[in-house]
CSV table of C-alpha atoms and ligand atoms in Angstrom, one decimal:
chain,number,residue,atom,x,y,z
H,146,UNK,CA,-57.8,-60.2,-6.8
H,147,UNK,CA,-57.6,-63.7,-5.4
H,148,UNK,CA,-55.4,-65.6,-3.0
H,149,UNK,CA,-51.8,-64.4,-2.4
H,150,UNK,CA,-49.2,-66.6,-0.6
H,151,UNK,CA,-46.9,-64.7,1.6
H,152,UNK,CA,-43.4,-66.2,1.1
H,153,UNK,CA,-40.5,-63.9,2.0
H,154,UNK,CA,-37.4,-64.6,-0.1
H,155,UNK,CA,-39.4,-67.1,-2.2
H,156,UNK,CA,-38.4,-69.8,0.3
H,157,UNK,CA,-41.2,-72.1,-0.8
H,158,UNK,CA,-42.2,-70.8,-4.2
H,159,UNK,CA,-41.6,-72.7,-7.4
H,160,UNK,CA,-42.2,-70.7,-10.5
H,161,UNK,CA,-41.6,-73.4,-13.0
H,162,UNK,CA,-40.4,-77.0,-13.6
H,163,UNK,CA,-36.8,-77.6,-14.7
H,164,UNK,CA,-34.8,-80.6,-15.8
H,165,UNK,CA,-31.3,-79.2,-15.5
H,166,UNK,CA,-30.1,-79.6,-12.0
H,167,UNK,CA,-31.2,-82.1,-9.3
H,168,UNK,CA,-30.6,-80.8,-5.8
H,169,UNK,CA,-31.5,-82.5,-2.6
H,170,UNK,CA,-30.7,-80.3,0.4
H,171,UNK,CA,-31.4,-82.9,3.0
H,172,UNK,CA,-29.1,-85.5,1.4
H,173,UNK,CA,-26.5,-82.9,0.2
H,174,UNK,CA,-26.9,-84.1,-3.4
H,175,UNK,CA,-26.1,-82.0,-6.4
H,176,UNK,CA,-26.3,-83.4,-10.0
H,177,UNK,CA,-26.3,-81.7,-13.4
H,178,UNK,CA,-28.6,-83.6,-15.7
H,179,UNK,CA,-28.3,-86.6,-13.4
H,180,UNK,CA,-24.5,-86.7,-13.1
H,181,UNK,CA,-23.0,-86.0,-9.6
H,182,UNK,CA,-20.7,-83.0,-9.3
H,183,UNK,CA,-18.1,-85.4,-7.8
H,184,UNK,CA,-18.1,-87.6,-10.9
H,185,UNK,CA,-18.0,-84.5,-13.2
H,186,UNK,CA,-15.0,-83.1,-11.3
H,187,UNK,CA,-13.2,-86.4,-11.4
H,188,UNK,CA,-13.8,-87.5,-15.0
H,189,UNK,CA,-14.8,-84.4,-17.0
H,190,UNK,CA,-13.8,-80.9,-17.9
H,191,UNK,CA,-15.6,-77.6,-17.5
H,192,UNK,CA,-16.3,-77.5,-21.2
H,193,UNK,CA,-18.0,-81.0,-21.0
H,194,UNK,CA,-20.0,-80.0,-17.9
H,195,UNK,CA,-21.1,-76.8,-19.7
H,196,UNK,CA,-22.2,-78.8,-22.7
H,197,UNK,CA,-24.0,-81.3,-20.5
H,198,UNK,CA,-25.8,-78.6,-18.7
H,199,UNK,CA,-26.8,-76.7,-21.8
H,200,UNK,CA,-27.8,-79.7,-24.0
H,201,UNK,CA,-28.7,-82.4,-21.6
H,202,UNK,CA,-26.1,-85.0,-22.6
H,203,UNK,CA,-22.3,-85.3,-22.2
H,204,UNK,CA,-20.8,-84.5,-25.6
H,205,UNK,CA,-19.1,-87.0,-27.9
H,206,UNK,CA,-15.6,-86.0,-29.0
H,207,UNK,CA,-17.0,-84.6,-32.2
H,208,UNK,CA,-19.8,-82.6,-30.4
H,209,UNK,CA,-17.2,-81.2,-27.9
H,210,UNK,CA,-14.9,-80.1,-30.7
H,211,UNK,CA,-17.8,-78.4,-32.5
H,212,UNK,CA,-18.9,-76.7,-29.2
H,213,UNK,CA,-15.4,-75.5,-28.5
H,214,UNK,CA,-14.8,-74.1,-32.0
H,215,UNK,CA,-18.2,-72.4,-31.9
H,216,UNK,CA,-17.3,-70.7,-28.7
H,217,UNK,CA,-13.7,-69.9,-29.8
H,218,UNK,CA,-15.1,-68.2,-32.8
H,219,UNK,CA,-16.4,-65.5,-30.5
H,220,UNK,CA,-13.6,-65.3,-28.0
H,221,UNK,CA,-12.1,-62.1,-29.3
H,222,UNK,CA,-13.7,-59.0,-27.9
H,223,UNK,CA,-15.1,-56.5,-30.5
H,224,UNK,CA,-12.5,-53.7,-30.7
H,225,UNK,CA,-15.1,-51.1,-29.8
H,226,UNK,CA,-15.6,-52.7,-26.4
H,227,UNK,CA,-12.1,-51.6,-25.5
H,228,UNK,CA,-13.4,-48.1,-25.4
H,229,UNK,CA,-15.8,-49.2,-22.6
H,230,UNK,CA,-12.8,-50.3,-20.6
H,231,UNK,CA,-11.3,-46.9,-21.1
H,232,UNK,CA,-14.4,-45.1,-19.8
H,233,UNK,CA,-14.0,-46.7,-16.3
H,234,UNK,CA,-11.3,-46.1,-13.7
H,235,UNK,CA,-8.8,-49.0,-13.2
H,236,UNK,CA,-9.9,-49.2,-9.5
H,237,UNK,CA,-13.4,-50.3,-10.2
H,238,UNK,CA,-14.5,-53.8,-9.2
H,239,UNK,CA,-14.1,-56.3,-12.1
H,240,UNK,CA,-17.8,-57.3,-11.6
H,241,UNK,CA,-18.8,-53.8,-12.9
H,242,UNK,CA,-16.8,-54.3,-16.1
H,243,UNK,CA,-18.1,-57.8,-16.7
H,244,UNK,CA,-21.7,-56.7,-16.2
H,245,UNK,CA,-21.4,-53.6,-18.4
H,246,UNK,CA,-19.6,-55.6,-21.1
H,247,UNK,CA,-22.2,-58.4,-21.1
H,248,UNK,CA,-25.0,-55.9,-21.3
H,249,UNK,CA,-23.2,-54.3,-24.2
H,250,UNK,CA,-23.3,-57.5,-26.2
H,251,UNK,CA,-26.9,-56.7,-27.2
H,252,UNK,CA,-25.5,-53.6,-29.0
H,253,UNK,CA,-22.5,-55.4,-30.7
H,254,UNK,CA,-24.3,-58.6,-31.6
H,255,UNK,CA,-27.8,-57.4,-32.4
H,256,UNK,CA,-28.1,-60.1,-35.1
H,257,UNK,CA,-28.3,-62.8,-32.4
H,258,UNK,CA,-30.8,-61.3,-30.0
H,259,UNK,CA,-33.9,-63.1,-31.2
H,260,UNK,CA,-35.4,-65.3,-28.5
H,261,UNK,CA,-37.3,-67.5,-30.9
H,262,UNK,CA,-34.9,-68.3,-33.8
H,263,UNK,CA,-33.0,-71.4,-32.7
H,264,UNK,CA,-30.0,-70.5,-34.8
H,265,UNK,CA,-29.7,-67.1,-33.2
H,266,UNK,CA,-30.1,-68.6,-29.7
H,267,UNK,CA,-27.3,-71.0,-30.5
H,268,UNK,CA,-25.0,-68.2,-31.7
H,269,UNK,CA,-25.9,-66.0,-28.7
H,270,UNK,CA,-24.9,-68.9,-26.5
H,271,UNK,CA,-21.5,-69.1,-28.2
H,272,UNK,CA,-21.1,-65.4,-28.1
H,273,UNK,CA,-21.9,-65.2,-24.4
H,274,UNK,CA,-19.6,-68.1,-23.4
H,275,UNK,CA,-16.8,-67.0,-25.8
H,276,UNK,CA,-16.8,-63.4,-24.6
H,277,UNK,CA,-17.2,-64.0,-20.9
H,278,UNK,CA,-13.8,-65.6,-20.5
H,279,UNK,CA,-12.3,-62.6,-22.2
H,280,UNK,CA,-14.2,-60.1,-20.1
H,281,UNK,CA,-13.2,-61.8,-16.9
H,282,UNK,CA,-9.5,-62.0,-17.8
H,283,UNK,CA,-9.4,-58.5,-19.3
H,284,UNK,CA,-11.3,-57.0,-16.3
H,285,UNK,CA,-8.3,-58.2,-14.3
H,286,UNK,CA,-5.8,-56.9,-16.8
H,287,UNK,CA,-7.4,-53.5,-16.6
H,288,UNK,CA,-7.2,-53.5,-12.8
H,289,UNK,CA,-3.5,-53.9,-13.0
H,290,UNK,CA,-3.1,-51.4,-15.9
H,291,UNK,CA,-1.9,-54.2,-18.3
H,292,UNK,CA,-2.5,-54.6,-22.0
H,293,UNK,CA,-4.8,-57.3,-23.4
H,294,UNK,CA,-3.4,-60.6,-24.6
H,295,UNK,CA,-5.1,-63.6,-26.2
H,296,UNK,CA,-3.6,-67.1,-25.8
H,297,UNK,CA,-1.3,-67.9,-28.7
H,298,UNK,CA,-2.4,-71.5,-28.9
H,299,UNK,CA,-5.6,-73.4,-28.2
H,300,UNK,CA,-6.1,-74.3,-24.6
H,301,UNK,CA,-8.8,-75.1,-22.0
H,302,UNK,CA,-11.0,-72.4,-20.5
H,303,UNK,CA,-9.0,-72.7,-17.3
H,304,UNK,CA,-5.6,-72.5,-18.9
H,305,UNK,CA,-6.9,-69.7,-21.3
H,306,UNK,CA,-8.1,-67.7,-18.3
H,307,UNK,CA,-4.7,-68.0,-16.5
H,308,UNK,CA,-2.8,-67.0,-19.7
H,309,UNK,CA,-5.1,-64.1,-20.4
H,310,UNK,CA,-4.9,-62.9,-16.8
H,311,UNK,CA,-1.2,-63.3,-16.3
H,312,UNK,CA,0.1,-63.0,-19.8
H,313,UNK,CA,1.3,-65.6,-22.4
H,314,UNK,CA,4.7,-66.0,-20.6
H,315,UNK,CA,2.8,-67.5,-17.6
H,316,UNK,CA,3.5,-71.2,-17.5
H,317,UNK,CA,0.3,-73.1,-16.6
H,318,UNK,CA,0.8,-75.8,-14.0
H,319,UNK,CA,-1.5,-78.7,-14.9
H,320,UNK,CA,-2.5,-79.1,-11.3
H,321,UNK,CA,-3.5,-75.4,-11.0
H,322,UNK,CA,-5.4,-75.7,-14.3
H,323,UNK,CA,-7.2,-78.7,-12.8
H,324,UNK,CA,-8.1,-76.8,-9.7
H,325,UNK,CA,-9.6,-73.9,-11.7
H,326,UNK,CA,-11.5,-76.4,-14.0
H,327,UNK,CA,-12.9,-78.2,-10.9
H,328,UNK,CA,-14.0,-74.9,-9.3
H,329,UNK,CA,-15.7,-73.9,-12.5
H,330,UNK,CA,-17.5,-77.2,-12.7
H,331,UNK,CA,-18.7,-76.8,-9.1
H,332,UNK,CA,-20.3,-73.5,-10.0
H,333,UNK,CA,-22.0,-74.4,-13.3
H,334,UNK,CA,-25.5,-74.6,-12.0
H,335,UNK,CA,-27.5,-74.6,-8.8
H,336,UNK,CA,-31.2,-74.6,-9.8
H,337,UNK,CA,-33.2,-71.6,-8.9
H,338,UNK,CA,-30.7,-69.6,-6.9
H,339,UNK,CA,-30.8,-65.8,-6.7
H,340,UNK,CA,-28.9,-65.0,-9.9
H,341,UNK,CA,-30.5,-67.8,-11.9
H,342,UNK,CA,-33.9,-66.7,-10.8
H,343,UNK,CA,-32.9,-63.2,-11.8
H,344,UNK,CA,-31.9,-64.4,-15.3
H,345,UNK,CA,-35.2,-66.3,-15.5
H,346,UNK,CA,-37.3,-63.5,-14.3
H,347,UNK,CA,-35.7,-61.0,-16.7
H,348,UNK,CA,-35.9,-63.6,-19.5
H,349,UNK,CA,-39.6,-64.1,-18.7
H,350,UNK,CA,-40.3,-60.7,-20.2
H,351,UNK,CA,-38.7,-62.0,-23.4
H,352,UNK,CA,-35.6,-59.9,-22.9
H,353,UNK,CA,-32.7,-61.3,-24.9
H,354,UNK,CA,-30.0,-63.6,-23.5
H,355,UNK,CA,-27.3,-60.9,-22.9
H,356,UNK,CA,-29.7,-58.6,-21.1
H,357,UNK,CA,-30.9,-61.5,-18.9
H,358,UNK,CA,-27.4,-62.7,-18.1
H,359,UNK,CA,-26.2,-59.3,-17.2
H,360,UNK,CA,-29.0,-59.1,-14.6
H,361,UNK,CA,-27.7,-62.4,-13.3
H,362,UNK,CA,-24.3,-61.0,-12.9
H,363,UNK,CA,-25.7,-58.1,-10.8
H,364,UNK,CA,-27.6,-60.6,-8.6
H,365,UNK,CA,-24.5,-62.7,-8.2
H,366,UNK,CA,-22.3,-59.9,-7.0
H,367,UNK,CA,-24.0,-59.5,-3.6
H,368,UNK,CA,-22.2,-60.9,-0.6
H,369,UNK,CA,-25.0,-63.2,0.4
H,370,UNK,CA,-24.7,-64.9,-3.0
H,371,UNK,CA,-21.6,-65.1,-5.3
H,372,UNK,CA,-19.9,-62.2,-3.6
H,373,UNK,CA,-19.6,-64.4,-0.5
H,374,UNK,CA,-16.3,-65.9,-1.7
H,375,UNK,CA,-14.6,-62.4,-1.6
H,376,UNK,CA,-16.4,-61.6,1.7
H,377,UNK,CA,-15.1,-64.7,3.3
H,378,UNK,CA,-11.5,-63.8,2.6
H,379,UNK,CA,-12.1,-60.2,3.7
H,380,UNK,CA,-13.6,-61.5,6.9
H,381,UNK,CA,-10.6,-63.8,7.5
H,382,UNK,CA,-8.2,-61.0,6.7
H,383,UNK,CA,-10.0,-58.7,9.2
H,384,UNK,CA,-9.8,-61.3,11.9
H,385,UNK,CA,-6.1,-61.9,11.1
H,386,UNK,CA,-5.1,-58.2,10.9
H,387,UNK,CA,-6.9,-57.2,14.0
H,388,UNK,CA,-5.6,-60.3,15.9
H,389,UNK,CA,-9.1,-61.3,16.9
H,390,UNK,CA,-9.7,-64.6,18.5
H,391,UNK,CA,-11.9,-66.7,16.2
H,392,UNK,CA,-14.0,-67.7,19.1
H,393,UNK,CA,-14.5,-64.1,20.0
H,394,UNK,CA,-15.5,-63.3,16.4
H,395,UNK,CA,-18.1,-66.1,16.5
H,396,UNK,CA,-19.5,-64.6,19.7
H,397,UNK,CA,-20.0,-61.3,17.8
H,398,UNK,CA,-21.7,-63.2,15.0
H,399,UNK,CA,-24.0,-64.8,17.5
H,400,UNK,CA,-24.9,-61.5,19.1
H,401,UNK,CA,-25.6,-60.3,15.5
H,402,UNK,CA,-23.4,-57.3,16.3
H,403,UNK,CA,-23.6,-54.8,13.4
H,404,UNK,CA,-25.6,-57.5,11.5
H,405,UNK,CA,-22.4,-59.5,10.8
H,406,UNK,CA,-22.7,-63.1,9.7
H,407,UNK,CA,-20.2,-65.9,9.5
H,408,UNK,CA,-19.6,-65.5,5.7
H,409,UNK,CA,-19.3,-68.8,3.8
H,410,UNK,CA,-21.7,-70.5,6.3
H,411,UNK,CA,-25.4,-71.3,5.8
H,412,UNK,CA,-27.5,-72.1,2.9
H,413,UNK,CA,-31.2,-71.8,2.0
H,414,UNK,CA,-31.4,-75.4,0.7
H,415,UNK,CA,-28.5,-77.4,2.3
H,416,UNK,CA,-29.3,-78.2,5.8
H,417,UNK,CA,-26.8,-80.9,6.4
H,418,UNK,CA,-23.8,-80.0,4.3
H,419,UNK,CA,-23.0,-78.4,0.9
H,420,UNK,CA,-21.6,-81.1,-1.3
H,421,UNK,CA,-19.6,-78.4,-3.2
H,422,UNK,CA,-17.9,-77.4,0.0
H,423,UNK,CA,-16.9,-81.0,0.7
H,424,UNK,CA,-15.1,-81.2,-2.6
H,425,UNK,CA,-13.5,-77.8,-2.3
H,426,UNK,CA,-12.2,-78.6,1.2
H,427,UNK,CA,-10.4,-81.7,-0.2
H,428,UNK,CA,-9.1,-79.5,-3.1
H,429,UNK,CA,-7.9,-77.0,-0.6
H,430,UNK,CA,-5.9,-79.7,1.3
H,431,UNK,CA,-4.5,-81.0,-1.9
H,432,UNK,CA,-3.4,-77.5,-3.1
H,433,UNK,CA,-1.9,-76.5,0.2
H,434,UNK,CA,0.1,-79.8,0.4
H,435,UNK,CA,1.3,-79.5,-3.2
H,436,UNK,CA,2.3,-75.9,-2.9
H,437,UNK,CA,3.7,-76.4,0.6
H,438,UNK,CA,1.8,-73.3,1.6
H,439,UNK,CA,0.9,-72.0,5.0
H,440,UNK,CA,-1.8,-69.4,4.8
H,441,UNK,CA,-2.6,-67.9,8.2
H,442,UNK,CA,-6.2,-67.4,6.9
H,443,UNK,CA,-6.6,-71.1,6.4
H,444,UNK,CA,-5.8,-71.7,10.1
H,445,UNK,CA,-8.4,-69.1,11.1
H,446,UNK,CA,-11.0,-70.6,8.7
H,447,UNK,CA,-10.3,-74.0,10.2
H,448,UNK,CA,-10.7,-72.7,13.8
H,449,UNK,CA,-13.9,-70.9,12.9
H,450,UNK,CA,-15.4,-73.9,11.2
H,451,UNK,CA,-14.5,-76.3,14.0
H,452,UNK,CA,-15.9,-73.9,16.7
H,453,UNK,CA,-19.1,-73.2,14.7
H,454,UNK,CA,-19.8,-76.9,14.1
H,455,UNK,CA,-19.7,-77.4,17.9
H,456,UNK,CA,-21.8,-74.4,18.7
H,457,UNK,CA,-25.5,-74.5,19.4
H,458,UNK,CA,-26.2,-71.2,17.5
H,459,UNK,CA,-25.0,-72.8,14.3
H,460,UNK,CA,-26.1,-76.4,14.7
H,461,UNK,CA,-29.7,-75.4,15.8
H,462,UNK,CA,-30.0,-73.2,12.7
H,463,UNK,CA,-28.4,-75.9,10.5
H,464,UNK,CA,-25.6,-73.6,9.4
H,465,UNK,CA,-22.7,-75.4,7.7
H,466,UNK,CA,-19.8,-74.3,5.5
H,467,UNK,CA,-21.0,-73.6,1.9
H,468,UNK,CA,-19.2,-73.5,-1.4
H,469,UNK,CA,-17.6,-70.1,-0.6
H,470,UNK,CA,-16.0,-71.0,2.7
H,471,UNK,CA,-12.8,-72.6,1.3
H,472,UNK,CA,-12.9,-71.5,-2.3
H,473,UNK,CA,-11.2,-68.2,-1.5
H,474,UNK,CA,-8.4,-69.9,0.3
H,475,UNK,CA,-7.8,-72.1,-2.8
H,476,UNK,CA,-7.9,-69.1,-5.1
H,477,UNK,CA,-5.4,-67.3,-2.9
H,478,UNK,CA,-3.1,-70.3,-2.9
H,479,UNK,CA,-3.0,-70.2,-6.7
H,480,UNK,CA,-2.5,-66.5,-6.7
H,481,UNK,CA,-5.9,-65.4,-8.0
H,482,UNK,CA,-6.6,-61.9,-6.5
H,483,UNK,CA,-9.5,-61.5,-4.2
H,484,UNK,CA,-11.5,-59.3,-6.4
H,485,UNK,CA,-11.5,-62.0,-9.1
H,486,UNK,CA,-13.2,-64.6,-7.0
H,487,UNK,CA,-16.8,-63.5,-7.8
H,488,UNK,CA,-16.0,-63.0,-11.6
H,489,UNK,CA,-14.7,-66.6,-11.6
H,490,UNK,CA,-18.0,-67.7,-10.0
H,491,UNK,CA,-19.8,-65.8,-12.8
H,492,UNK,CA,-17.7,-67.6,-15.4
H,493,UNK,CA,-18.6,-70.9,-14.0
H,494,UNK,CA,-22.3,-70.1,-13.6
H,495,UNK,CA,-22.7,-68.8,-17.1
H,496,UNK,CA,-23.6,-72.1,-18.7
H,497,UNK,CA,-26.2,-72.7,-16.0
H,498,UNK,CA,-27.8,-69.2,-16.6
H,499,UNK,CA,-27.9,-69.8,-20.3
H,500,UNK,CA,-29.4,-73.3,-19.9
H,501,UNK,CA,-32.1,-71.9,-17.7
H,502,UNK,CA,-32.9,-69.0,-20.0
H,503,UNK,CA,-33.1,-71.5,-22.9
H,504,UNK,CA,-35.2,-73.9,-21.0
H,505,UNK,CA,-37.7,-71.2,-20.0
H,506,UNK,CA,-37.8,-69.9,-23.6
H,507,UNK,CA,-38.7,-73.2,-25.0
H,508,UNK,CA,-41.4,-73.9,-22.3
H,509,UNK,CA,-44.8,-73.3,-23.9
H,510,UNK,CA,-46.2,-72.8,-20.4
H,511,UNK,CA,-43.8,-70.1,-19.4
H,512,UNK,CA,-45.4,-66.8,-18.4
H,513,UNK,CA,-44.0,-63.5,-17.4
H,514,UNK,CA,-42.7,-63.5,-13.8
H,515,UNK,CA,-44.8,-61.3,-11.8
H,516,UNK,CA,-45.0,-61.8,-8.0
H,517,UNK,CA,-47.7,-60.2,-5.9
H,518,UNK,CA,-47.4,-57.9,-2.9
H,519,UNK,CA,-49.2,-57.4,0.3
H,520,UNK,CA,-49.8,-53.7,0.4
H,521,UNK,CA,-49.1,-52.0,3.8
H,522,UNK,CA,-49.3,-48.3,2.8
H,523,UNK,CA,-52.1,-45.8,2.9
H,524,UNK,CA,-55.0,-47.0,0.8
H,525,UNK,CA,-56.1,-43.5,-0.2
H,526,UNK,CA,-55.0,-39.9,0.5
K,30,LIG,N1,-24.0,-66.4,10.1
K,30,LIG,C1,-24.7,-66.2,11.2
K,30,LIG,N2,-26.1,-66.4,11.2
K,30,LIG,C2,-26.6,-66.9,10.1
K,30,LIG,C3,-25.9,-67.1,9.0
K,30,LIG,C4,-24.5,-66.9,9.0
K,30,LIG,N3,-23.8,-67.1,7.9
K,30,LIG,N4,-26.8,-67.6,8.0
K,30,LIG,C5,-28.0,-67.6,8.5
K,30,LIG,N5,-27.9,-67.2,9.8
K,30,LIG,C6,-29.0,-67.1,10.8
K,30,LIG,C7,-29.9,-65.9,10.6
K,30,LIG,O1,-29.4,-64.8,11.3
K,30,LIG,C8,-31.2,-66.5,11.1
K,30,LIG,O2,-31.2,-66.4,12.5
K,30,LIG,P1,-32.5,-66.1,13.3
K,30,LIG,O3,-33.4,-67.3,13.1
K,30,LIG,O4,-32.0,-66.0,14.7
K,30,LIG,O5,-33.1,-64.9,12.8
K,30,LIG,C9,-31.2,-67.9,10.6
K,30,LIG,O6,-29.8,-68.3,10.6
K,30,LIG,C10,-31.8,-68.2,9.3
K,30,LIG,O7,-31.2,-67.3,8.3
K,30,LIG,P2,-31.9,-66.8,7.0
K,30,LIG,O8,-31.3,-65.5,6.7
K,30,LIG,O9,-33.4,-66.8,7.2
K,30,LIG,O10,-31.4,-67.9,6.0
K,30,LIG,P3,-31.6,-67.8,4.4
K,30,LIG,O11,-31.9,-69.1,3.9
K,30,LIG,O12,-32.5,-66.7,4.1
K,30,LIG,O13,-30.1,-67.3,4.0
K,30,LIG,C11,-27.9,-67.3,3.3
K,30,LIG,C12,-29.2,-68.1,3.4
K,30,LIG,C13,-26.9,-68.2,2.5
K,30,LIG,C14,-28.1,-66.0,2.6
K,30,LIG,C15,-27.3,-67.1,4.7
K,30,LIG,O14,-27.1,-68.3,5.4
K,30,LIG,C16,-26.1,-66.2,4.8
K,30,LIG,O15,-26.2,-65.0,4.8
K,30,LIG,N6,-24.9,-66.8,4.7
K,30,LIG,C17,-23.7,-66.0,4.7
K,30,LIG,C18,-23.4,-65.5,3.2
K,30,LIG,C19,-22.9,-66.7,2.4
K,30,LIG,O16,-22.0,-67.4,2.7
K,30,LIG,N7,-23.5,-66.8,1.2
K,30,LIG,C20,-23.1,-67.8,0.2
K,30,LIG,C21,-24.2,-68.8,0.0
K,30,LIG,S1,-23.6,-70.2,-1.0
K,30,LIG,C22,-23.2,-69.5,-2.5
K,30,LIG,C23,-24.4,-69.4,-3.3
K,30,LIG,O17,-24.9,-70.4,-3.9
K,30,LIG,O18,-24.9,-68.3,-3.4
């Protein structure tokens, strides 16, 4: 049946063209629709970066207002979805809730599940974005056994998230709001990463947006992808609590003992540095200085990083800190619980997932994703 290219992990496979995100791993460059992530973090908001990623241009004030009001119209969770919360124990990981709820949107918004009607696709985009913020915040509320609250006045996604997580009495510090906004921007898109490829692959079967995105959430959860931010902090905690010398921990990593890896290090595409990590490290310094915090985990992370960057095992494999290495330290400093790190990654990545699903849907050349195998079993029995 023809020629098959063996490419484990799709390291060299390109299933389609895309005009959303420019990524140059050698140069450490990441741009959404041509704008650098540094410029977007400095001059724009998460909402603007989302609009840019989805529609290809930064919004005018009017377009932004229209976008926000479209999304806000769907920010309240359908009442019946509260029953889904009740069906799960409070102890479950919030990613389970977010995934199940996103999948359930196909049931509660069946009128926007067409993949070919542009008006429905537009509404589905607003539903997904509007609901996701609520899902993420309420998954946290559930985990602490608290009731659900919506913000009493209009606010940014970052401020809304904080208010919905911590309650309307929570006073949002503009610097903390800016940090969340920046982290969300840094996560908006990353071309054909594992979760985005999952969204595209599911979407290629003409599955609706919600079904496709919920698959992306599942793919994101794994510790080699979006789950790495939680895994990094757990690794640092483990080192701290067991009083392990960071250098000794690195030796274990190098011996590949129990298959452990230095979480937050390495990347398939970045072989010099991850530009997101560079921005986050600066944010980390800023936040720590402002809050006057001393996190013992930060000191461990710094020691691990310094030692790894000097070590032949890591340098010869071109393993550098990635986006997840310092993001957890920043989240900890602003009191975001560890289990919420990956949900925040999902919230940030959502516009990217949707942009990819839409791009693929409007590509007349798109075909169902269907890789081939090299069969190694019995041929006949
Ligand atoms: N610690 C120790 N060794 C590593 C690590 C690491 N973090 N990452 C890769 N290696 C080694 C790996 O063992 C292999 O060694 P060898 O050649 O001796 O077999 C070599 O480096 C190449 O690794 P690979 O698994 O072929 O690399 P990959 O491109 O398939 O994996 C990765 C990329 C990000 C999954 C991997 O670097 C990793 O597991 N990192 C830790 C998890 C992590 O931080 N993930 C977040 C990625 S950034 C967020 C996102 O966008 O998803």
